[in-house]
Amino acid sequence: MVDTVIEQARVIDPETGLDEVLNIGIHRGRITHLTEAPLEARTRINATGLVACPGFVDLHSHAQDLTGLRLQALDGVTTALELEAGAGPVDAVYRQAADEGRPINYGYSASWAAARMAVLAGTPMAAHSVLNDLGNPFWQRRATQAEEARIAHIVESQLAEGAIGIGVLLGYCAGASTTEFRSMADLAHAHGMTTFTHIRELRAFNPAAAVDGVEELNRVALDSGAHLHCCHVNSTARSHIDAVADALCAARDKGAQLTTEAYPYATAMTPVGAPFLAPELLHDAGLDHRAIKDPATGRPMPDASTLRHLRQNSPETLVLFELFGDADTAGSELLERALFGDHTAIASDAMPTNVPPSAWPPSTAAPTHPRGAGTFSRTLRLFAGPTSRRTLPEVIARMTLIPADIAAASAPALRSKGRLQIGCDADITIFDPQAVADRASFAAPLRASTGITHVLVAGQRVVRDSELDTAALPGQPIRST
């Protein structure tokens, strides 16, 4: 007898190509049976007409608060990792998450930005400080050689505490040298890990830039031999996605280990103090101040002087940023090419909700981005529907196997996730392919998705009949060791 059987599901496993109606047996948190035969079980889940696949793995989630992870569970996510920004001190952050409990699996990279803030400004490392301080200039100056060595020492100490690779927010720090970035890549390579990098602006958007972001990424990947992961290529490349994809492909052909990710929205969210939102740079990107909007009201920035004032006085303020101008057909086609490029995973870039867990369900109105609640269901709705050029197994692979494989060298536990096979972890998402849809919008960004029927983490149901079980906290820490 098994603990749970999922009966008569369309089972899709992206690694083996399995796509059959089967019964899934689960015992002690692992998948034990994939069979047409009936199974005796303590708990039965009727999945007739539904799809069962590996739980979605999100490599890029800043929404590590309990409310944010609950919304991600309702979007089919079973593992949400904070790898771009990272966290620190890593051991303390893991302990806090374990003490509070999490509905889904969680994990963190070593934060280069937090280490840099500590060394250059004496800012204590804390989980909340990295995103809050990104737009401030105090940590963005050029570091001395001695300071770079201290930064690297802190980052390496975080790796020793179990951090999953190194998060490098290079695009927010114009003063960091390529040598400093290379030191992070060398450190990652020495430990058999990956850097998760927000690269610098492309010269196409900033002709005066000393270095082009993708050229720098490719050069460091080739010279270091490290695996470098380029975060949210849709917002990095924007209208130049084809040129960036070609450049990454050419570097891979030379032996570079390079992967990417994207989210299915044509609008980003970032602190207004980010270097790439300088008014003088928007023109080269084919944009102006109106591309930057207040997330609370949706209103565009009224003029360039208001933008400059906000950047100078409140650089930490979060704003929405249109990546392609108006969301027209051309923008949609660019976005699809970003999402389905070679070696590309779907990742949300979910933002913190800042909503206390006692306020469940949360008010849908909040000054944040809908990608935290809707990325994975939106991807299924847009690209796995009856008129899509993509197949359902292909789309599922982008949300499960590919992200798990990208981070597996840094976190071996991920080798048993992103797959629906006997012996793998019973992290399983079950959804109605006819009904799955995102409901989060810029007006209501915390509105949960629909059509995600059941979500199991280590065999325990977190979502049951499309309802969140707020008492279910089976999420486990994912560490490098």
PDB file of C-alpha atoms in Angstrom, residues 14-15 54-55 57-59 196 227 229 259-262 339-347 393-408 414 417-419:
ATOM      1  CA  PRO A  14       9.890  15.948 -19.929  1.00  0.00           C
ATOM      2  CA  GLU A  15      13.108  13.956 -19.482  1.00  0.00           C
ATOM      3  CA  PRO A  54       6.762  17.642 -12.172  1.00  0.00           C
ATOM      4  CA  GLY A  55       6.213  20.614  -9.893  1.00  0.00           C
ATOM      5  CA  VAL A  57      10.907  24.992 -10.426  1.00  0.00           C
ATOM      6  CA  ASP A  58      11.415  28.767 -10.232  1.00  0.00           C
ATOM      7  CA  LEU A  59      15.070  29.849 -10.239  1.00  0.00           C
ATOM      8  CA  PHE A 196      23.190  33.762 -11.580  1.00  0.00           C
ATOM      9  CA  HIS A 227      28.670  28.080 -15.847  1.00  0.00           C
ATOM     10  CA  HIS A 229      23.337  31.913 -16.029  1.00  0.00           C
ATOM     11  CA  THR A 259      22.004  29.389 -19.860  1.00  0.00           C
ATOM     12  CA  THR A 260      19.179  31.895 -19.645  1.00  0.00           C
ATOM     13  CA  GLU A 261      15.664  32.434 -18.320  1.00  0.00           C
ATOM     14  CA  ALA A 262      12.687  34.641 -19.159  1.00  0.00           C
ATOM     15  CA  LEU A 339      10.984  32.420 -23.673  1.00  0.00           C
ATOM     16  CA  PHE A 340      11.762  29.620 -26.097  1.00  0.00           C
ATOM     17  CA  GLY A 341      15.399  30.269 -26.918  1.00  0.00           C
ATOM     18  CA  ASP A 342      18.068  27.625 -26.507  1.00  0.00           C
ATOM     19  CA  HIS A 343      18.869  26.655 -22.901  1.00  0.00           C
ATOM     20  CA  THR A 344      16.118  28.936 -21.578  1.00  0.00           C
ATOM     21  CA  ALA A 345      13.998  28.275 -18.497  1.00  0.00           C
ATOM     22  CA  ILE A 346      10.807  30.007 -17.410  1.00  0.00           C
ATOM     23  CA  ALA A 347      11.467  31.990 -14.215  1.00  0.00           C
ATOM     24  CA  PRO A 393       5.493  18.772 -23.019  1.00  0.00           C
ATOM     25  CA  GLU A 394       7.822  21.430 -24.465  1.00  0.00           C
ATOM     26  CA  VAL A 395       6.289  24.154 -22.314  1.00  0.00           C
ATOM     27  CA  ILE A 396       6.376  21.949 -19.214  1.00  0.00           C
ATOM     28  CA  ALA A 397      10.059  21.193 -19.788  1.00  0.00           C
ATOM     29  CA  ARG A 398      10.845  24.923 -19.645  1.00  0.00           C
ATOM     30  CA  MET A 399       9.255  25.096 -16.202  1.00  0.00           C
ATOM     31  CA  THR A 400      10.575  21.853 -14.710  1.00  0.00           C
ATOM     32  CA  LEU A 401      13.455  19.880 -16.198  1.00  0.00           C
ATOM     33  CA  ILE A 402      15.403  22.784 -17.711  1.00  0.00           C
ATOM     34  CA  PRO A 403      15.510  24.953 -14.555  1.00  0.00           C
ATOM     35  CA  ALA A 404      16.253  21.928 -12.371  1.00  0.00           C
ATOM     36  CA  ASP A 405      19.176  20.992 -14.609  1.00  0.00           C
ATOM     37  CA  ILE A 406      20.480  24.576 -14.700  1.00  0.00           C
ATOM     38  CA  ALA A 407      20.876  24.661 -10.920  1.00  0.00           C
ATOM     39  CA  ALA A 408      21.631  20.980 -10.278  1.00  0.00           C
ATOM     40  CA  LEU A 414      17.475  19.275  -7.792  1.00  0.00           C
ATOM     41  CA  LYS A 417      13.145  17.380  -9.063  1.00  0.00           C
ATOM     42  CA  GLY A 418      11.860  18.596 -12.423  1.00  0.00           C
ATOM     43  CA  ARG A 419      11.126  14.961 -13.301  1.00  0.00           C
TER      44      ARG A 419
END
